[in-house]
PDB file of C-alpha atoms in Angstrom:
ATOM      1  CA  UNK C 976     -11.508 -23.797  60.573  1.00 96.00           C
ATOM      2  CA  UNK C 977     -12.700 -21.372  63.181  1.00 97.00           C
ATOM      3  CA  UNK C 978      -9.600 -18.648  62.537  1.00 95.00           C
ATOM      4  CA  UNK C 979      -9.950 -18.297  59.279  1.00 98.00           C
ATOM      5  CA  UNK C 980     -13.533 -18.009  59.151  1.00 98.00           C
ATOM      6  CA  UNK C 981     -13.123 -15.069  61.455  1.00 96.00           C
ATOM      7  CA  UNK C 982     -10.498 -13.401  59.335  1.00 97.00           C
ATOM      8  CA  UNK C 983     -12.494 -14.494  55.689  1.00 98.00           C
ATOM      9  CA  UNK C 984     -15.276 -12.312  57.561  1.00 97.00           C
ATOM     10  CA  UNK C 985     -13.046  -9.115  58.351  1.00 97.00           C
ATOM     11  CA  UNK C 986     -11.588 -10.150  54.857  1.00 98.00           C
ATOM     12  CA  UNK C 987     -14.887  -9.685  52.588  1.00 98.00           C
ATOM     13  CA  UNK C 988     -15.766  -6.778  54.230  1.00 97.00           C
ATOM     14  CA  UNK C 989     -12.351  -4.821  53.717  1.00 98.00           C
ATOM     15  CA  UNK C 990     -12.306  -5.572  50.316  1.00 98.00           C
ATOM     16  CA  UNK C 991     -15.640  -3.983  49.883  1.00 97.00           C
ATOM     17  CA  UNK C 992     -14.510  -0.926  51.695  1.00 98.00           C
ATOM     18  CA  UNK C 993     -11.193  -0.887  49.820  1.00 98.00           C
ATOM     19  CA  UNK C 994     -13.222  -0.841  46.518  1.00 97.00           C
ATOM     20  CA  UNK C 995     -14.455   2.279  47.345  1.00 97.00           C
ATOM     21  CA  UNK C 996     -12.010   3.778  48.898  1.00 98.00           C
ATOM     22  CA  UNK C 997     -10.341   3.111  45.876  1.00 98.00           C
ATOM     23  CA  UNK C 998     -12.962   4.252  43.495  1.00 98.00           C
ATOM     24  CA  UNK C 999     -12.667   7.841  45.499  1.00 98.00           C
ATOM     25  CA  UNK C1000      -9.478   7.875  45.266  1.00 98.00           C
ATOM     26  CA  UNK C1001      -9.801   7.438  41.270  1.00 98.00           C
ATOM     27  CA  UNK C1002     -12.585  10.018  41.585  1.00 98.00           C
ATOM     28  CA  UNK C1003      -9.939  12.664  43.525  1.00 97.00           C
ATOM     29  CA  UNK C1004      -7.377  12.034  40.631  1.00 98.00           C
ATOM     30  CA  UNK C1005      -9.960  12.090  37.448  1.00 98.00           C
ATOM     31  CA  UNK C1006     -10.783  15.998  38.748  1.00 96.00           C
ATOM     32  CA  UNK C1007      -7.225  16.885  38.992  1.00 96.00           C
ATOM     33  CA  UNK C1008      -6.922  15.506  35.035  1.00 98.00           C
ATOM     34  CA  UNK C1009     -10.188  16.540  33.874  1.00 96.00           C
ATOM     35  CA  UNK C1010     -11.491  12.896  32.942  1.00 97.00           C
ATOM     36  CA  UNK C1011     -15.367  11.637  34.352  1.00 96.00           C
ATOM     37  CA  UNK C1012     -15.074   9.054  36.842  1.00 97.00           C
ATOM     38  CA  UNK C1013     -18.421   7.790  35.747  1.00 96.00           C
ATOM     39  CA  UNK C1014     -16.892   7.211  32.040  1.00 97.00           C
ATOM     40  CA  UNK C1015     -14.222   5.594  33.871  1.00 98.00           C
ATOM     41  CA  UNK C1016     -16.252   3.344  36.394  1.00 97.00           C
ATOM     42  CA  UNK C1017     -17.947   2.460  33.393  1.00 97.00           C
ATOM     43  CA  UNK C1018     -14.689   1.311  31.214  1.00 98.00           C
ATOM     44  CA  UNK C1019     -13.288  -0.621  34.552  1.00 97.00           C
ATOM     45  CA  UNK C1020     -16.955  -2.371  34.993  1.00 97.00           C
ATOM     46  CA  UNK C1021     -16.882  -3.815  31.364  1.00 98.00           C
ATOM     47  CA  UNK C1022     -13.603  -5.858  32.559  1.00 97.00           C
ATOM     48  CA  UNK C1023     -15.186  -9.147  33.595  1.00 96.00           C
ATOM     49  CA  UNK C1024     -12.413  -9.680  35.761  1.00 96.00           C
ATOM     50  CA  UNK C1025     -13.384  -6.296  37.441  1.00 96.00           C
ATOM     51  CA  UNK C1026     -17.284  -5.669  36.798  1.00 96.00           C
ATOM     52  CA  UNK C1027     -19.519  -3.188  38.338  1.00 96.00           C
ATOM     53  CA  UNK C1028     -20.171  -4.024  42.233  1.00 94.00           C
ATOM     54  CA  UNK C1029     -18.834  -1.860  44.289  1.00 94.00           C
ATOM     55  CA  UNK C1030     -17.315   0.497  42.291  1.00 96.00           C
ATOM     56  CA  UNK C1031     -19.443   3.432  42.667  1.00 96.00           C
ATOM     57  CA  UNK C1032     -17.834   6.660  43.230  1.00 97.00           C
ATOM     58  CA  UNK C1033     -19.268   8.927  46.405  1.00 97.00           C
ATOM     59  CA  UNK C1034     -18.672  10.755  49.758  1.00 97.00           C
ATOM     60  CA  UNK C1035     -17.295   8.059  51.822  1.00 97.00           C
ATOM     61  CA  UNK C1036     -18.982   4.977  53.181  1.00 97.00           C
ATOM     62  CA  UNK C1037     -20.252   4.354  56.303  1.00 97.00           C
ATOM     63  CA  UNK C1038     -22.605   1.868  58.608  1.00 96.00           C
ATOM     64  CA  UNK C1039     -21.894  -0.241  61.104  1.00 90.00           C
ATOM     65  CA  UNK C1040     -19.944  -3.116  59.364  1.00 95.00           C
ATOM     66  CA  UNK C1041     -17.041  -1.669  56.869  1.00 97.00           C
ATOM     67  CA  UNK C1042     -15.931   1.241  59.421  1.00 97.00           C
ATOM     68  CA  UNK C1043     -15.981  -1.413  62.437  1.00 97.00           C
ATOM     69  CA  UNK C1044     -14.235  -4.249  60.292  1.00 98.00           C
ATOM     70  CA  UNK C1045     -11.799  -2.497  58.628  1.00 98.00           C
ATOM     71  CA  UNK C1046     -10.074  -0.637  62.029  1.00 98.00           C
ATOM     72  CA  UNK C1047     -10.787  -3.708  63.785  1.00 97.00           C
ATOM     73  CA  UNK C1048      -8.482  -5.700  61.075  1.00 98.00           C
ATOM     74  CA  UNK C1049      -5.787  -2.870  61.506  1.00 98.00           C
ATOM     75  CA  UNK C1050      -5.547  -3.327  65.251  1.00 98.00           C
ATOM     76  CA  UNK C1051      -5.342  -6.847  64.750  1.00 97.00           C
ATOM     77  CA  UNK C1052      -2.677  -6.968  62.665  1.00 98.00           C
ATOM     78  CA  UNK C1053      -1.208  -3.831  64.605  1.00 98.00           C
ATOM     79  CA  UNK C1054      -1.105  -6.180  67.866  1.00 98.00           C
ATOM     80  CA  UNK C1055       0.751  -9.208  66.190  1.00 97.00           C
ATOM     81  CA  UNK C1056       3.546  -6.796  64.760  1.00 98.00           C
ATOM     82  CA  UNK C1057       2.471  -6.128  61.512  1.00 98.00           C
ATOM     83  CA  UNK C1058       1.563  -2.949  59.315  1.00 98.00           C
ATOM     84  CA  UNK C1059      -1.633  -3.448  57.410  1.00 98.00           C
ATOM     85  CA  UNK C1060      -0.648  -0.133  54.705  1.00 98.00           C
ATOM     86  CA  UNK C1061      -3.565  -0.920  52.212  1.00 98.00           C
ATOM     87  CA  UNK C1062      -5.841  -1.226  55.046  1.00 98.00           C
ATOM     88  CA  UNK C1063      -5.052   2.089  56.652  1.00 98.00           C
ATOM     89  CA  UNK C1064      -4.859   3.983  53.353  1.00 98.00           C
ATOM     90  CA  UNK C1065      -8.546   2.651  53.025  1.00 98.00           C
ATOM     91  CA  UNK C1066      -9.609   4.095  55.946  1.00 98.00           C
ATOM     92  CA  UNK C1067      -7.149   7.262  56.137  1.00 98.00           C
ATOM     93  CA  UNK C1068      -8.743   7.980  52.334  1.00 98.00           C
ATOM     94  CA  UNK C1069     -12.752   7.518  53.245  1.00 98.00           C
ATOM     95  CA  UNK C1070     -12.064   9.542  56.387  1.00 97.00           C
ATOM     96  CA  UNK C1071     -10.983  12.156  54.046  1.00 97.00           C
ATOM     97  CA  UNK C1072     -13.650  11.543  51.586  1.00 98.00           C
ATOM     98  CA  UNK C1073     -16.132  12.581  54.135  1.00 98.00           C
ATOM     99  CA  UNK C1074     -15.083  15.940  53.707  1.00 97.00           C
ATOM    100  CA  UNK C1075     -15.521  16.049  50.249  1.00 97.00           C
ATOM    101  CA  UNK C1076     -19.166  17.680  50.380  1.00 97.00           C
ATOM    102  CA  UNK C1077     -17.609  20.694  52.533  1.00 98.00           C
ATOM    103  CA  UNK C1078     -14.970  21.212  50.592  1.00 97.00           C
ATOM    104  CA  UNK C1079     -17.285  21.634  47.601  1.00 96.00           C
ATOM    105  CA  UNK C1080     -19.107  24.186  49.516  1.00 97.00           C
ATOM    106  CA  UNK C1081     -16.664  25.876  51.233  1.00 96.00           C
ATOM    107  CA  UNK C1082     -14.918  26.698  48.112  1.00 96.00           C
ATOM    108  CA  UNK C1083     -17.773  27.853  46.313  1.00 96.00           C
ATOM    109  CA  UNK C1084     -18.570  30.309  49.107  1.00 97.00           C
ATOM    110  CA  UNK C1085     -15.134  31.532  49.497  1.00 97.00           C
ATOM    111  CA  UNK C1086     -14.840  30.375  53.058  1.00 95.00           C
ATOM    112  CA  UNK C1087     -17.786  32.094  54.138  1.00 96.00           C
ATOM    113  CA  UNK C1088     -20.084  29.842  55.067  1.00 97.00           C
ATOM    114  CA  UNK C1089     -21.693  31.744  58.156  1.00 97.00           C
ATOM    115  CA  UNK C1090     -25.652  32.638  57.667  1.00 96.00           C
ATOM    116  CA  UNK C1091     -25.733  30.619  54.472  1.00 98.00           C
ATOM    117  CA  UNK C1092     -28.452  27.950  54.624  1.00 98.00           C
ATOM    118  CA  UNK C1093     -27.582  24.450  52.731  1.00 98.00           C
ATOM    119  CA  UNK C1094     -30.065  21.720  52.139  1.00 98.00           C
ATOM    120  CA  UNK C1095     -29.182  18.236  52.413  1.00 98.00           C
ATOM    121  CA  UNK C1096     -31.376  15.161  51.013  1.00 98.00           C
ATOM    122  CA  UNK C1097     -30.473  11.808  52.381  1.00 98.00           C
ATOM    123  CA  UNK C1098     -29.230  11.277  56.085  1.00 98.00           C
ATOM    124  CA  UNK C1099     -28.996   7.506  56.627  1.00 98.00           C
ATOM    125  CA  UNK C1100     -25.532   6.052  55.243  1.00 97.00           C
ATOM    126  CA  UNK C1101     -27.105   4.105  52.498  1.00 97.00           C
ATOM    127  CA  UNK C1102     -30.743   4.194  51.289  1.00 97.00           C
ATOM    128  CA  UNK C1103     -33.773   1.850  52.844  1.00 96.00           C
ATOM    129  CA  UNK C1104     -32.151   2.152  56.141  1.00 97.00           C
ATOM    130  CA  UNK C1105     -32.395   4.781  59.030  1.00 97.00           C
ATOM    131  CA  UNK C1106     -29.005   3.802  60.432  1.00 97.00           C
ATOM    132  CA  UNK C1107     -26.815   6.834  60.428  1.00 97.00           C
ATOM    133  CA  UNK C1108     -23.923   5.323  61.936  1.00 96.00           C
ATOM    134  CA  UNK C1109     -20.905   7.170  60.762  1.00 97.00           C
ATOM    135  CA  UNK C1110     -22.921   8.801  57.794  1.00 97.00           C
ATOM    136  CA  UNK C1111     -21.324  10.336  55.363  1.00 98.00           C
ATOM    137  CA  UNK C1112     -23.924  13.259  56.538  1.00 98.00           C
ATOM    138  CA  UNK C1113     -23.566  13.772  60.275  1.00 97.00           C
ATOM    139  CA  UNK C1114     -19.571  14.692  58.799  1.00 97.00           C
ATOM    140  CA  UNK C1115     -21.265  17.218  56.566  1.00 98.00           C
ATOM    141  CA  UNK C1116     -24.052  18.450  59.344  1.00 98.00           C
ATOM    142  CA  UNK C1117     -21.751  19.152  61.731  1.00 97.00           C
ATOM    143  CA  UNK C1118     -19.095  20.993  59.771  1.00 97.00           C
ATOM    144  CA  UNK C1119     -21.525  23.664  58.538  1.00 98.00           C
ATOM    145  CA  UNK C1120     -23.146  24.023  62.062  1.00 97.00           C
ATOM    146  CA  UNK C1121     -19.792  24.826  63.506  1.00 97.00           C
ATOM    147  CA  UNK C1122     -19.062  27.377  60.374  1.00 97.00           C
ATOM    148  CA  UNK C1123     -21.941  28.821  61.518  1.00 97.00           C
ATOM    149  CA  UNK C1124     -24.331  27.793  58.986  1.00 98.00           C
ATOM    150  CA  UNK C1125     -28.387  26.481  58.488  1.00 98.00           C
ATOM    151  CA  UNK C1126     -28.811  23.697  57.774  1.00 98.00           C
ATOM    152  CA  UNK C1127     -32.153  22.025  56.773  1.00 98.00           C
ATOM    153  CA  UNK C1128     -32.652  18.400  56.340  1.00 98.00           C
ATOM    154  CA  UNK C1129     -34.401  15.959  55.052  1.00 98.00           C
ATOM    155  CA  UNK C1130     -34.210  11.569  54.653  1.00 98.00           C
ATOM    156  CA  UNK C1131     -37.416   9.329  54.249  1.00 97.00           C
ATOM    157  CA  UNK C1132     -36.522   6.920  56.990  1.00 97.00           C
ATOM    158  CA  UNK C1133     -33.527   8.705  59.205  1.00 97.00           C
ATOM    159  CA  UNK C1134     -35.700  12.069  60.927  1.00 96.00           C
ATOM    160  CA  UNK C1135     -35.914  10.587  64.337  1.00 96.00           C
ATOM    161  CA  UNK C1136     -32.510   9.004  64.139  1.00 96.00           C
ATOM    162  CA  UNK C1137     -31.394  12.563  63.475  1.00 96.00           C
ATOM    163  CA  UNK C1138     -33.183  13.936  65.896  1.00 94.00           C
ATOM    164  CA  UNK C1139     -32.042  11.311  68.408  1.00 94.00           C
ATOM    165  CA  UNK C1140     -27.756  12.124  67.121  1.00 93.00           C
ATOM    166  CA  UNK C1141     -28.077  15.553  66.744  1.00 93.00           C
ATOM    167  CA  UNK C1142     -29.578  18.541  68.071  1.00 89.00           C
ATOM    168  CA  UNK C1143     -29.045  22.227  67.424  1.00 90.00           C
ATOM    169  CA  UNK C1144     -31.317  25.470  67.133  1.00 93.00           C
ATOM    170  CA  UNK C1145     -29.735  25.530  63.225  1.00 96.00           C
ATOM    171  CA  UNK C1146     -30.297  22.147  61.862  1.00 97.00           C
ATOM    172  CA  UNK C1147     -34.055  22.055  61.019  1.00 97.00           C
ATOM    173  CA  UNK C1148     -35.363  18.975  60.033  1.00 97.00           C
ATOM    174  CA  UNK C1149     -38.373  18.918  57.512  1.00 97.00           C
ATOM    175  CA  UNK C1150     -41.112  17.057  56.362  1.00 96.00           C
ATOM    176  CA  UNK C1151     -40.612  16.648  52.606  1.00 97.00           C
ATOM    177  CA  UNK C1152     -37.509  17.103  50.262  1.00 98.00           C
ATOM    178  CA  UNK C1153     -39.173  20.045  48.728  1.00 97.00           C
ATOM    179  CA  UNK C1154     -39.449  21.970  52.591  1.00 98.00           C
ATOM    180  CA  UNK C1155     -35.726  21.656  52.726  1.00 98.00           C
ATOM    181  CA  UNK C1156     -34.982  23.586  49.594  1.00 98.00           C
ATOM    182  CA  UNK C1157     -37.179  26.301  50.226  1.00 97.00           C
ATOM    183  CA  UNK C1158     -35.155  29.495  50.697  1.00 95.00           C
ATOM    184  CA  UNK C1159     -31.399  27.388  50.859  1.00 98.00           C
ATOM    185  CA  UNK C1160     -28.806  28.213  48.906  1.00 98.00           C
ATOM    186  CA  UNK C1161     -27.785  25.153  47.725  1.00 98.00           C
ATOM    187  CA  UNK C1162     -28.457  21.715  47.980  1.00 98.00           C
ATOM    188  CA  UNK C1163     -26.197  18.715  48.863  1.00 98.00           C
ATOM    189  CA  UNK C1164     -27.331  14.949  48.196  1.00 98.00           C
ATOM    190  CA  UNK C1165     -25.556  12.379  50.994  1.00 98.00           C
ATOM    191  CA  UNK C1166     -27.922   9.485  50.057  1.00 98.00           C
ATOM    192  CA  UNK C1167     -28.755   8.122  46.657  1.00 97.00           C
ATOM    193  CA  UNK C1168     -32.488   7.136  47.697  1.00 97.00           C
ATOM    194  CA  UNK C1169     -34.826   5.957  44.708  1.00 97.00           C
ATOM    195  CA  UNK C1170     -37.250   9.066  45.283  1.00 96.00           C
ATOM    196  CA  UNK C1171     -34.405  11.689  44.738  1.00 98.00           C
ATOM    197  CA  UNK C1172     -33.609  10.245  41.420  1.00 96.00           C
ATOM    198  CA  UNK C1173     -35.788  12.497  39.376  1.00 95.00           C
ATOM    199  CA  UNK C1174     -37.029  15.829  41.241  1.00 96.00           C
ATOM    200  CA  UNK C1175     -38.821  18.904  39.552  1.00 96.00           C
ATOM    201  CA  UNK C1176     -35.692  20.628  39.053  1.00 96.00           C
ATOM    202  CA  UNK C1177     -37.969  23.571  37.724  1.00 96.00           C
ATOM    203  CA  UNK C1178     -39.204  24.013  41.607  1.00 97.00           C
ATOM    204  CA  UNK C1179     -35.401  23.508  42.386  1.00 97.00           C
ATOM    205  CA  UNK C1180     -34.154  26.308  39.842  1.00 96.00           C
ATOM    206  CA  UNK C1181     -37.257  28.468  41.595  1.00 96.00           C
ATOM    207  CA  UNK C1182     -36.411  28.064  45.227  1.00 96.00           C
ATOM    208  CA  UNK C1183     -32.174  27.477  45.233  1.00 97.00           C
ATOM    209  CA  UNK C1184     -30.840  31.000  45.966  1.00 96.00           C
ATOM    210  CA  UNK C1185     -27.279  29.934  44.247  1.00 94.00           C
ATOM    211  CA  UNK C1186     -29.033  27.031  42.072  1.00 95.00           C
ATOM    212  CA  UNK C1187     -26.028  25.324  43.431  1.00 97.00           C
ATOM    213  CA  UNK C1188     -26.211  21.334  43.609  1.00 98.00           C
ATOM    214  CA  UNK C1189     -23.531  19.287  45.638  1.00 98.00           C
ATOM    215  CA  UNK C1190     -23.824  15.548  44.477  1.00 98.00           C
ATOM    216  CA  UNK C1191     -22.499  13.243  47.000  1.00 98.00           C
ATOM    217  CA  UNK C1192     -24.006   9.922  44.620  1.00 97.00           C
ATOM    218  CA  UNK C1193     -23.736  11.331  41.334  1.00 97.00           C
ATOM    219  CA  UNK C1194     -27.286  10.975  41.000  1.00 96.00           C
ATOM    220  CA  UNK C1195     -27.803  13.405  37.585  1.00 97.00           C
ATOM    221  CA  UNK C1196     -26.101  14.046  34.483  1.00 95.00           C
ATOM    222  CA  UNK C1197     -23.472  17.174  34.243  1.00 95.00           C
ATOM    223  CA  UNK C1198     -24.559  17.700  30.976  1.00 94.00           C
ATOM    224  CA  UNK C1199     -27.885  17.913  31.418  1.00 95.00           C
ATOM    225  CA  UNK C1200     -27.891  19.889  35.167  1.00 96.00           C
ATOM    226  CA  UNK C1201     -25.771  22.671  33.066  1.00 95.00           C
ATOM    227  CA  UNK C1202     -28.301  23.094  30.690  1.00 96.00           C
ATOM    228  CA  UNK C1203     -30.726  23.473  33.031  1.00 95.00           C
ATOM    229  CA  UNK C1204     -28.697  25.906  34.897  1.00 95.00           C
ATOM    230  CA  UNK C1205     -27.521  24.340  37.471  1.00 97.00           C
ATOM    231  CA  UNK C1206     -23.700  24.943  39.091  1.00 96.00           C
ATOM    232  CA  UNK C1207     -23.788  21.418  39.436  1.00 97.00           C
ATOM    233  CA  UNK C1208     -20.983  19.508  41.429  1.00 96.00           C
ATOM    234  CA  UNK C1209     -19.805  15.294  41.339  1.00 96.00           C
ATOM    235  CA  UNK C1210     -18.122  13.362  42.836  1.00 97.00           C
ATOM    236  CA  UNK C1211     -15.150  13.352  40.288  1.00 95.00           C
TER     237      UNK C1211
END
């Protein structure tokens, strides 16, 4: 029936977004105990009752349909007298997930974030698109802009999109991912695009001031970024 195919639609797409919000919620707690959420994700996915979609640890999802469904299911059931709690915990915890890449940074840099330059690779909210609606990135962009920092981008499909959103004499946005590490002091990954997978980290050790890496996607091995010599942060 008509009603609930509109709520099985708002339905699928919640669940989605509470998967992740759960996963990064796991990911917040495995830090605090000192586990790897990736050995984790990896244990849950073997469950076939669980298995691996959708459980992928990262800074916070975005795009048009999970943000949009999920607070449109919470003033739903907000205007019929009822208190969706999981559903607003999802979206209370990616809000604050968004943050995550800051808070990385900030830390590192002991608050002082003014006249540092940061690269970021990836700028649409998911890779093969050059949407950018409520990116993970534009939370990240415009925190460091208004801590007075550089910031110099790059994304193989999202430049004009950027350019479009955002515009500031401090965001500079480049023409390959190695122009946006020259001279920054660290690098931050916001989408896990195929071609970011498996960069010369020798040119990245030559040109990173802090040889800092902030890993929105998990994208590289701990193990092997520290013996490279990398300060290399993940997502739990």
């Amino acid at each position: 029936d008509t009603r609930s195919a509109e709520l099985t639609k708002y339905a699928a797409n919640c669940m989605l977004a509470t998967k992740i919000s759960f996963m990064n919620e796991m990911s917040n707690i495995a830090e605090k105990v000192g586990a790897d959420i990736e050995a984790v994700r990896q244990g849950m996915g073997s469950d076939s009752r669980i298995g691996y979609q959708f459980i992928y640890p990262g800074c916070g999802y975005g795009g048009s349909c999970f943000p949009k469904d999920v607070r449109a299911l919470i003033r739903t059931s907000r205007g019929i007298g009822y208190t969706p709690k999981i559903l607003e915990a999802v979206e209370s915890t990616n809000n604050a997930q968004k943050n995550k890449l800051f808070t990385y940074l900030n830390k590192y840099f002991n608050d002082k974030l003014h006249g540092r330059t940061i690269a970021i690779w990836g700028l649409s909210f998911k890779p093969n698109t050059d949407d950018m609606r409520e990116a993970s990135s534009l939370v990240l962009i415009k925190s460091l802009l208004q801590e007075g920092a550089k910031v110099k981008a790059y994304d193989p499909e999202s430049m004009e999109e950027c350019r479009r959103i955002l515009y500031d004499n401090n965001l500079i946005l480049t023409e390959s991912k190695e122009e946006a590490v020259i001279d920054a002091d660290a690098l931050v990954i916001c989408t896990e695009w195929s071609q970011f997978r498996a960069p010369d980290f020798d040119f990245l050790i030559s040109n990173l001031y802090e040889k800092l890496i902030v890993d929105g996607r998990n994208m590289y091995d701990p193990k092997l970024m520290s013996e490279k010599g990398f300060l290399y942060y993940g997502i739990g």
